[in-house]
Tab-separated table of C-alpha atoms in Angstrom:
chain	number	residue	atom	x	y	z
A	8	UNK	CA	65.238	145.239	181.834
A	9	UNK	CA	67.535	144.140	184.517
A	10	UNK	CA	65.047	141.430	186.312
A	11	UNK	CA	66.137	140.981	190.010
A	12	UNK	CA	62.721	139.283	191.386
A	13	UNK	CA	63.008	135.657	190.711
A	14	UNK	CA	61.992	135.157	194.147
A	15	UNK	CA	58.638	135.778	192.490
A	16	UNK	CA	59.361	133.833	189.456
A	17	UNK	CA	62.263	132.955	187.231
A	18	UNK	CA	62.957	135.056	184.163
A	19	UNK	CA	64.459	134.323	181.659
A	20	UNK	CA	63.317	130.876	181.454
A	21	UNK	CA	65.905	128.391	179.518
A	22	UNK	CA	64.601	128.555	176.098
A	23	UNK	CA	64.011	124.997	175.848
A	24	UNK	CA	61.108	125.128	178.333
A	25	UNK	CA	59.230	127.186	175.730
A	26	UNK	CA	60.001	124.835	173.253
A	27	UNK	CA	58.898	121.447	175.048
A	28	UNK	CA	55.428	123.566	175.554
A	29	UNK	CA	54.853	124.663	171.871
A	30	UNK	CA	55.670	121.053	171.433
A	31	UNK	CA	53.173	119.644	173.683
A	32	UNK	CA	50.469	122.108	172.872
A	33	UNK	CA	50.184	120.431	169.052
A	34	UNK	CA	51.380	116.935	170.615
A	35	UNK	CA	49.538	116.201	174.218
A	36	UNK	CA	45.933	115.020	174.296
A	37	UNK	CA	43.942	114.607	177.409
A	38	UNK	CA	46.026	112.326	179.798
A	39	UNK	CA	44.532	109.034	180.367
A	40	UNK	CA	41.364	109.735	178.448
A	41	UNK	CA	42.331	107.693	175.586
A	42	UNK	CA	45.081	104.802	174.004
A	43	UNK	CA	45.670	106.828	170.904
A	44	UNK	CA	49.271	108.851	170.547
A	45	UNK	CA	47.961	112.202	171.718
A	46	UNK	CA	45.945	110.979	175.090
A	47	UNK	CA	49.626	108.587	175.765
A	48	UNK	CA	51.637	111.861	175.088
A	49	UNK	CA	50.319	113.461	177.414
A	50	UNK	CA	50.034	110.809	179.758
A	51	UNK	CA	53.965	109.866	179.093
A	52	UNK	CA	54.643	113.926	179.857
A	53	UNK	CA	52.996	113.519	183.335
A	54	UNK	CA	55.422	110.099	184.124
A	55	UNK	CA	58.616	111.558	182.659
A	56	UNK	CA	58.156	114.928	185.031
A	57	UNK	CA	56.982	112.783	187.672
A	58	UNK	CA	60.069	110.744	187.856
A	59	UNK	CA	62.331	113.507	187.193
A	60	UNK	CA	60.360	114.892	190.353
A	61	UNK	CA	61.368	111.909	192.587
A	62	UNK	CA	65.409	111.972	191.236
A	63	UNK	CA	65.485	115.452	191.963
A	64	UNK	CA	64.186	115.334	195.768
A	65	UNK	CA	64.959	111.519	196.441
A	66	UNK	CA	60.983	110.369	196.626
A	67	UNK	CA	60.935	107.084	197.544
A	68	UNK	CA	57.916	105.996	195.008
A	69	UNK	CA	57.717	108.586	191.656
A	70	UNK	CA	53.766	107.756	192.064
A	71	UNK	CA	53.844	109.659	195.060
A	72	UNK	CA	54.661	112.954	193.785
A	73	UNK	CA	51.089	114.596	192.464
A	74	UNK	CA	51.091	118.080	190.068
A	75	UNK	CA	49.289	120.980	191.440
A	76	UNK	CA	49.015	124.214	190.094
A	77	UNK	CA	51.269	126.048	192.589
A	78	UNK	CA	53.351	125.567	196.227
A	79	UNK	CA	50.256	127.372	197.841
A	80	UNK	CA	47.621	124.537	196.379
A	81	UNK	CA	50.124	121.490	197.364
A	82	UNK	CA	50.091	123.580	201.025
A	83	UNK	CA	46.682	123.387	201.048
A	84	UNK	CA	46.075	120.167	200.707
A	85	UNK	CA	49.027	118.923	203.089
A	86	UNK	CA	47.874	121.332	205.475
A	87	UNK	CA	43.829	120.930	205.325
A	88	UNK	CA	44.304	116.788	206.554
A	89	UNK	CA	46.294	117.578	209.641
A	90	UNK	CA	43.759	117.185	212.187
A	91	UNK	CA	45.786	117.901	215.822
A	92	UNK	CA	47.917	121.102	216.996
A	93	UNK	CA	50.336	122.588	213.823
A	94	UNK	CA	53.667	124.129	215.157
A	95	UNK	CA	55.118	126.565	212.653
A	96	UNK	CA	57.336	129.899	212.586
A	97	UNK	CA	56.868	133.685	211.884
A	98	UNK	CA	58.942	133.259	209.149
A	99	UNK	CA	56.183	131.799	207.050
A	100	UNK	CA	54.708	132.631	203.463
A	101	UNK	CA	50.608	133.419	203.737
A	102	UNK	CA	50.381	130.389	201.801
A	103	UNK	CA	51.189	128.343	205.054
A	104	UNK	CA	50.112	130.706	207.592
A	105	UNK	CA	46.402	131.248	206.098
A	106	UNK	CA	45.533	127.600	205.927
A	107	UNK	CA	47.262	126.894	209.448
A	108	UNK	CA	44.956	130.005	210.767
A	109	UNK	CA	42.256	128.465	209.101
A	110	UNK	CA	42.588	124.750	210.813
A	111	UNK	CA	42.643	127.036	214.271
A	112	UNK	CA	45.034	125.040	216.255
A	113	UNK	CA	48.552	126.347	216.218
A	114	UNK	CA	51.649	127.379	217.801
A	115	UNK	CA	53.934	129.621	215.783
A	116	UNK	CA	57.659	130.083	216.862
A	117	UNK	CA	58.933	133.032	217.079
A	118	UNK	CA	62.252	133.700	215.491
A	119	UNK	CA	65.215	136.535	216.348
A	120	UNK	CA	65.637	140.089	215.030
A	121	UNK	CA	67.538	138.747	211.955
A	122	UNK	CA	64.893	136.093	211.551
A	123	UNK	CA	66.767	133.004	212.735
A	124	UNK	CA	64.901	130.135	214.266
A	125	UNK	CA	66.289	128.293	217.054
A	126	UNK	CA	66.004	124.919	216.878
A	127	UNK	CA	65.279	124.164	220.526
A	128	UNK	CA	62.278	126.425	220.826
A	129	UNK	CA	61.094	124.776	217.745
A	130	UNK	CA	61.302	121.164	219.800
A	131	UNK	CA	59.928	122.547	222.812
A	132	UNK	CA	56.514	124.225	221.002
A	133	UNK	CA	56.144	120.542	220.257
A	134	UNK	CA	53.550	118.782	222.322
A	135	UNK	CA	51.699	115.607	222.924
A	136	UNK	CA	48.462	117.562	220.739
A	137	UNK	CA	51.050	118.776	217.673
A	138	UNK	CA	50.618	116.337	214.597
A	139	UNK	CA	52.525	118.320	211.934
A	140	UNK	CA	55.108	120.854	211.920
A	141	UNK	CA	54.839	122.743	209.140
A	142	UNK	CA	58.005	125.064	208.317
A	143	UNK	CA	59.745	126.641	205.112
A	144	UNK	CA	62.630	125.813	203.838
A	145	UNK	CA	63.745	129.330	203.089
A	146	UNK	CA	62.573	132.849	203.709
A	147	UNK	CA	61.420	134.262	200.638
A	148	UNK	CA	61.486	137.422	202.217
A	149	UNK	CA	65.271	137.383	203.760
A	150	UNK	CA	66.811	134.101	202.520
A	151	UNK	CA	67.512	132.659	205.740
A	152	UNK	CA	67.699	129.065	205.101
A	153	UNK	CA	65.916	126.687	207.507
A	154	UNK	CA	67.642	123.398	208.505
A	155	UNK	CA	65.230	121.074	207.271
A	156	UNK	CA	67.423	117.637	208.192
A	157	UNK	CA	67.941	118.688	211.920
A	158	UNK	CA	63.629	119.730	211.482
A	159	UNK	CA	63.199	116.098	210.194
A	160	UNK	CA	65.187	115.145	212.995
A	161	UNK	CA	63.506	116.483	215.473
A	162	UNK	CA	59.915	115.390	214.126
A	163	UNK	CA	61.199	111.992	213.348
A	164	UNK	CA	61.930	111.880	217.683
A	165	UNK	CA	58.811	113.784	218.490
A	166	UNK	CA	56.755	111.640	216.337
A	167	UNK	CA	54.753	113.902	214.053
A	168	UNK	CA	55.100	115.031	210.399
A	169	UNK	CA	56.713	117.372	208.719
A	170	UNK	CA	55.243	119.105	205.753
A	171	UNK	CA	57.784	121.357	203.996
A	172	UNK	CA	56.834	124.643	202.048
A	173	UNK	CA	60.854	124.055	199.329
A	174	UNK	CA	59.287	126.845	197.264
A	175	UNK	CA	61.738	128.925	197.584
A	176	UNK	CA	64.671	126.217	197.510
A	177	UNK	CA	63.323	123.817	194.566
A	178	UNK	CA	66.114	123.459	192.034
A	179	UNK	CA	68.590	125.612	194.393
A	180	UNK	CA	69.489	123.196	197.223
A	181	UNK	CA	70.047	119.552	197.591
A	182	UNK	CA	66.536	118.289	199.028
A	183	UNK	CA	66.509	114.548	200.329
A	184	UNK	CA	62.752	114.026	200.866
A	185	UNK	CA	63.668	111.141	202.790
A	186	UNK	CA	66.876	111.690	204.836
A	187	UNK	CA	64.993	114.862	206.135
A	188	UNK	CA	62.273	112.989	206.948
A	189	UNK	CA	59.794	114.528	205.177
A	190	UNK	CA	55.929	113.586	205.049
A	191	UNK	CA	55.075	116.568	202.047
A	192	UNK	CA	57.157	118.131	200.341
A	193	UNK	CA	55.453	121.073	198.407
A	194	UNK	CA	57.203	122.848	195.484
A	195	UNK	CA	56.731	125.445	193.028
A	196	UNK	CA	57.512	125.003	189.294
A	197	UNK	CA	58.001	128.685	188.071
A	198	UNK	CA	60.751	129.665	190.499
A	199	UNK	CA	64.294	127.983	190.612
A	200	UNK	CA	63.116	124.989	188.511
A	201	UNK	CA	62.422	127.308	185.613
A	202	UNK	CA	59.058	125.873	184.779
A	203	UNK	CA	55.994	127.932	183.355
A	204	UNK	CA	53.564	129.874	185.874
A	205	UNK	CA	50.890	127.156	186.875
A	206	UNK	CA	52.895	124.335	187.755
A	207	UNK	CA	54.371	123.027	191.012
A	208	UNK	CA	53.466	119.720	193.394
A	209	UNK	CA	53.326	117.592	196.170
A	210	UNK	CA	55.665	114.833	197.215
A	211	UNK	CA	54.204	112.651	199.873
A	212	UNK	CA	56.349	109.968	202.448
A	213	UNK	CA	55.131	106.837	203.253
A	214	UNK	CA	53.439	107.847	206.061
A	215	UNK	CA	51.294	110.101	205.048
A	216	UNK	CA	48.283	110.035	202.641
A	217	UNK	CA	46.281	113.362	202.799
A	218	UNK	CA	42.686	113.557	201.704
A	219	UNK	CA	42.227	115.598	198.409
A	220	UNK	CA	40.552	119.030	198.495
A	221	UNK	CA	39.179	118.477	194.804
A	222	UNK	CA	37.022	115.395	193.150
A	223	UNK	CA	35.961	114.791	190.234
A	224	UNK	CA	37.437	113.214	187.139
A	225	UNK	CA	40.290	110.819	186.995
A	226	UNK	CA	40.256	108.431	183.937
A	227	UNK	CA	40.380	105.757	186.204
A	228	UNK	CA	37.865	104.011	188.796
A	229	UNK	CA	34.689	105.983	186.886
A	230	UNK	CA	31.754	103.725	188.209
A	231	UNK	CA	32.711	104.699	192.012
A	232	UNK	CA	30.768	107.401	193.520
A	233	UNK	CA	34.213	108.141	195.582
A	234	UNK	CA	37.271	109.545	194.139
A	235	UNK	CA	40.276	106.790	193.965
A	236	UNK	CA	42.738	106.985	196.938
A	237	UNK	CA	45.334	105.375	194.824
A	238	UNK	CA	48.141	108.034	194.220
A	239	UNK	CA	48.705	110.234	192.076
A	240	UNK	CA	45.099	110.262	190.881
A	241	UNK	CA	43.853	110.589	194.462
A	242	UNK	CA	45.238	114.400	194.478
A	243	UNK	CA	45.063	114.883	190.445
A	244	UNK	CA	41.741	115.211	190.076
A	245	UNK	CA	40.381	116.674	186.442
A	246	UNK	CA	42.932	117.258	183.698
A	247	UNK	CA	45.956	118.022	184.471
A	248	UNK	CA	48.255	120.600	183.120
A	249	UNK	CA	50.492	118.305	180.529
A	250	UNK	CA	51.453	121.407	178.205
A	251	UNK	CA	52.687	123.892	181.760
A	252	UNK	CA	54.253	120.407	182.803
A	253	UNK	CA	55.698	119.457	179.545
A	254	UNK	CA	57.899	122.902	180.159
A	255	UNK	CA	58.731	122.405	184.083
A	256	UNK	CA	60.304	118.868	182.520
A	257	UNK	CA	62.863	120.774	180.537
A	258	UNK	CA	63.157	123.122	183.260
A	259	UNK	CA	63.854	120.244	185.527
A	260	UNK	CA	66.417	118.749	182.674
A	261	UNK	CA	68.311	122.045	182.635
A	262	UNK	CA	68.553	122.255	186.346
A	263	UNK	CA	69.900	118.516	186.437
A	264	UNK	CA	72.775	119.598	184.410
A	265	UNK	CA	74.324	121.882	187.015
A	266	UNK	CA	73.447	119.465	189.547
A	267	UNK	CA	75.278	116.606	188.734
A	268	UNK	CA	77.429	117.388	191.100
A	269	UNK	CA	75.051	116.709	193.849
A	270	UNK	CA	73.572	113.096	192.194
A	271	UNK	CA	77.289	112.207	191.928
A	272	UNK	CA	77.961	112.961	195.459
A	273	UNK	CA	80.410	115.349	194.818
A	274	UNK	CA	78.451	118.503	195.710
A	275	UNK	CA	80.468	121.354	198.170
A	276	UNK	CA	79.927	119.627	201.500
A	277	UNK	CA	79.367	123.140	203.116
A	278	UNK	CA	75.865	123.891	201.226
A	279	UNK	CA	75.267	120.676	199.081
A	280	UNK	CA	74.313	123.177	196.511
A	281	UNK	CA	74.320	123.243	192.630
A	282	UNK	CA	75.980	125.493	191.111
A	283	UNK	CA	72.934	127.228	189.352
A	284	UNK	CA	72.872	128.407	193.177
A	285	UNK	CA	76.650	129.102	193.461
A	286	UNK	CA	76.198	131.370	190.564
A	287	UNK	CA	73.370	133.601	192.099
A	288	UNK	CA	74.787	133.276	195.762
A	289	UNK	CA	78.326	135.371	194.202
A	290	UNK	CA	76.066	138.245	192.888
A	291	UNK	CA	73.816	138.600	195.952
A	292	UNK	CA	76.851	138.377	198.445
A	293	UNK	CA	78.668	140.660	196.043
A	294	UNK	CA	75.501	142.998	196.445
A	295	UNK	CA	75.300	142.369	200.033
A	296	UNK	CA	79.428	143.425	200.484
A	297	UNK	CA	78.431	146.749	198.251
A	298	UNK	CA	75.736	148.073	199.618
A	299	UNK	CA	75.909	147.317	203.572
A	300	UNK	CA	78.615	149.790	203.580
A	301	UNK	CA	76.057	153.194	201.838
A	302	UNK	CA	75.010	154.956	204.644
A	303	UNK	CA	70.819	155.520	204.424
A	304	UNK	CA	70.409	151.102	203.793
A	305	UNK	CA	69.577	148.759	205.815
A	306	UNK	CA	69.912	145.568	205.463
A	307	UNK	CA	67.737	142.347	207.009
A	308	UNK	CA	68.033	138.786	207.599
A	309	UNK	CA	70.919	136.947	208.313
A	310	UNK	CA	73.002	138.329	205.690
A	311	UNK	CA	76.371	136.685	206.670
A	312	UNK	CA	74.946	133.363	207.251
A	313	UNK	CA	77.147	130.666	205.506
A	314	UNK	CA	74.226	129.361	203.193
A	315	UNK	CA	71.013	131.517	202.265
A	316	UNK	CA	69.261	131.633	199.287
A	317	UNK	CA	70.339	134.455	196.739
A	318	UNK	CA	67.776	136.869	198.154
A	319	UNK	CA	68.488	140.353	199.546
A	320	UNK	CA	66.150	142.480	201.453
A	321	UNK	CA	66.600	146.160	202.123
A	322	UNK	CA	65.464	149.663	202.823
A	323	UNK	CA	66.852	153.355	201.776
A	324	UNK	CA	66.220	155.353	204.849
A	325	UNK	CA	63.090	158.408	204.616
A	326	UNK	CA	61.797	156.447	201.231
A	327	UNK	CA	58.984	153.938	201.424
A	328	UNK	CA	59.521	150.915	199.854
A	329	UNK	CA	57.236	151.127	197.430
A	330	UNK	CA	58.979	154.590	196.375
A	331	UNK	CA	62.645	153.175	195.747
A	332	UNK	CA	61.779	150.329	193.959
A	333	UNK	CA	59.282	152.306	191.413
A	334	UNK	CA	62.255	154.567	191.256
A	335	UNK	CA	64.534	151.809	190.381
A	336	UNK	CA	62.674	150.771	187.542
A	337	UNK	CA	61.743	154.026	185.970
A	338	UNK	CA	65.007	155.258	186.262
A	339	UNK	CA	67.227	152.118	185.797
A	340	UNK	CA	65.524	149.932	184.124
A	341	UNK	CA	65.826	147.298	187.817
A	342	UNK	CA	62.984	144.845	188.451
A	343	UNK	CA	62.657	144.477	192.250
A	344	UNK	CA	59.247	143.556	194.429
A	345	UNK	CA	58.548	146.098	197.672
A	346	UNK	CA	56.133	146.078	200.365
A	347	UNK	CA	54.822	142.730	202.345
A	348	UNK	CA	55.817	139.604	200.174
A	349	UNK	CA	53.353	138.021	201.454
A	350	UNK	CA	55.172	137.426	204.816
A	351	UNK	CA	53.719	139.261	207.173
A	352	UNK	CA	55.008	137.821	210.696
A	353	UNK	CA	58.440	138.028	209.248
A	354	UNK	CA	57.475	141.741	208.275
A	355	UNK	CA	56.561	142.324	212.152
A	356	UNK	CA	59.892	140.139	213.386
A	357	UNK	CA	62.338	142.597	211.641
A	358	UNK	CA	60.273	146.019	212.559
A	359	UNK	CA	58.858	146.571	209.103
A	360	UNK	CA	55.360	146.109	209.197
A	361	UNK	CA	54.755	149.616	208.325
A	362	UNK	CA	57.515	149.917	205.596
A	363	UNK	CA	57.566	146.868	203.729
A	364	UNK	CA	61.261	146.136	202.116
A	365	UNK	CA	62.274	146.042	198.593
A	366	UNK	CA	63.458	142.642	197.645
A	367	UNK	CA	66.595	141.972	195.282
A	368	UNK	CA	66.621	138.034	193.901
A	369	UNK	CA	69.545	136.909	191.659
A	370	UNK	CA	69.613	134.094	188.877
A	371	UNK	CA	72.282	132.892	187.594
A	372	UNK	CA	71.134	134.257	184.444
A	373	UNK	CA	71.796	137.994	185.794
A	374	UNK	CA	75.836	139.387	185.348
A	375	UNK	CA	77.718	141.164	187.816
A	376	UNK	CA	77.560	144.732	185.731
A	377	UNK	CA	73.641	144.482	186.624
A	378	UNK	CA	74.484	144.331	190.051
A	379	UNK	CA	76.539	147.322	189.738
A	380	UNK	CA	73.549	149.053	187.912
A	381	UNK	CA	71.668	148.562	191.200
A	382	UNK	CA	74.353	149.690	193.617
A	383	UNK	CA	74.356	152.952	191.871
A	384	UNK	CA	71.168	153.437	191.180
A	385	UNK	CA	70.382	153.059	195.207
A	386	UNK	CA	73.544	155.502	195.575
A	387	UNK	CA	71.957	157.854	193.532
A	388	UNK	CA	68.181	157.535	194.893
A	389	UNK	CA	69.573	158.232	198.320
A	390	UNK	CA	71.550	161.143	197.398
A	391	UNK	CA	68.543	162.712	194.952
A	392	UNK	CA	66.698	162.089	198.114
A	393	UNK	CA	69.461	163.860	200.776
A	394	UNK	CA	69.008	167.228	198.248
């Protein structure tokens, strides 16, 4: 299998991250249930990941940053305790756009035909009602990359929070929590950080403290008929995932060795970026450069934009979506995601609300020969196709 969808998920993981979880499954009792190894195990797990969590996107307190079982469930909860007007984009995953069209009252900004966001339309949808402005970091349908500092800047003057969806960016870009000014910060473990499916968080700034959307449970406070507010138990509520977290941990480990760079302040100044992102960026711009000149593609997003994530979206003229990338895999062996992505504002944006797009995302696990795989394989679709 050549595996281009890691926009989805990362595969393959490092093969340490299976290892810390086969560990932890014989090794990790119930968290804070208990003062015997097993029940400290686990509860050491959830500290070590928690302040690997804070190094990695500069969180001011490590107790602030709370494990959820997703981006979309850390979105939720962010989301669901804004109470005023939310001012987002059309570039927006559902997992942002269904709870913000849940609370009611929003303003979404519209981007250009390459799905670009200015800036100053961004400031100006901002209004004496807007609380929150809740934005990606990066397209996971494009890779446009959002820039969250000058965001944080502008909420920081405006005075309301900013609650970033870094799904898409986690463990790929430089994120400063706090020189961007962030108030939630909501990742995903299974994607660039290399952690297991079911893992992913919240990472809260001082000046905001967002009501839970689940009780229960907390090994702590147990005679209160109220859950504790103290964090992280105030958004932890129940057991929590030590085993899935025990893996995002080495994930997170084997990320922070090709970022050292950016802890050491010696990152490219251009990008800030590790080079787990340089890696991926080559192949996708080396895609990009091969396939924008095959007459029947076309291409979307800003694909010459100085830093994007390593995600590529496309079409092969008179085939649906769908079609080419069923094709691809049946015939090459290429593992690529078509239709919505779950993006569907962005979808209407570039024209392709009826078409969908097949989506190409590099690792730096994939090689450049896989990327030539692809380019012929879409050369050879679209000339099957022409006959």
């Amino acid at each position: 299998m050549i595996y281009f969808d890691n926009a989805a998920t990362t595969m393959p993981k490092p093969p340490q991250v299976a290892e810390e979880i086969a560990n932890a499954l014989n090794t990790c009792g119930n968290p804070s249930r208990g003062s015997y190894d097993a029940s400290l195990n686990g509860l050491r797990t959830l500290m070590k990941a928690r302040f690997a969590v804070a190094k990695l996107f500069n969180v001011k307190n490590a107790m602030d940053v709370a494990f959820t079982q997703n981006a979309t469930a850390a979105l939720n909860i962010a989301i669901s305790s804004v109470k005023g007007n939310i001012v987002t984009t059309c570039a927006e995953h559902n997992s942002v756009l269904r709870p913000v069209y849940r609370h009611g009252n929003f303003t979404v900004v519209q981007n250009d035909k390459l799905g670009r966001l200015d800036l100053n339309k961004l400031q100006d949808a901002i209004t004496s009602e807007t609380e929150a402005v809740v934005t990606c970091h990066a397209s996971n349908l494009v890779g446009n990359v959002y820039d969250i500092y000058a965001i944080g800047e502008i909420c920081k003057k405006e005075g309301v929070r900013f609650i970033a969806d870094c799904a898409q960016t986690a463990g790929l870009l430089a994120i400063d929590m706090q020189k961007a000014n962030i108030s939630a910060l909501c990742f995903s473990g299974h994607k660039s950080l290399y952690g297991p499916q079911g893992t992913g968080g919240i990472c809260l700034g001082q000046d905001f403290k967002p009501q839970p959307l689940v009780i229960g449970g907390s090994g702590s406070e147990s005679f209160s008929p109220t859950h504790p507010d103290l964090m992280p138990d105030a958004l932890e509520a129940g057991t929590q995932n030590a085993h899935g977290i025990a893996g995002l941990l080495a994930g997170i480990t084997y990320v922070e060795k090709f970022n050292e760079k950016i802890f050491t302040g010696k990152a490219n100044k251009q990008n800030n970026s590790s080079s787990l992102f340089d890696d991926a960026d080559i192949l996708a711009r080396n895609f990009i450069k091969q396939v924008e000149c095959i007459d029947g593609v076309t291409l979307y997003g800003d694909v010459g934009a100085s830093v994007r994530t390593p995600v590529v979206a496309l079409n092969l003229d008179g085939i649906d979506s769908g079609d080419a990338a069923d094709m691809l895999w049946q015939e090459y062996g290429i593992a690529v995601r078509a239709g919505a992505h779950c993006a569907p504002l962005m979808h209407k944006t570039l024209g392709t609300q009826r078409t969908g797009a097949v989506r190409f995302s590099f690792s730096h696990f994939n090689k450049q020969e896989e990327v030539d795989t692809a380019v012929r394989g879409i050369k050879r679709i679209l000339l099957k196709r022409g006959k």
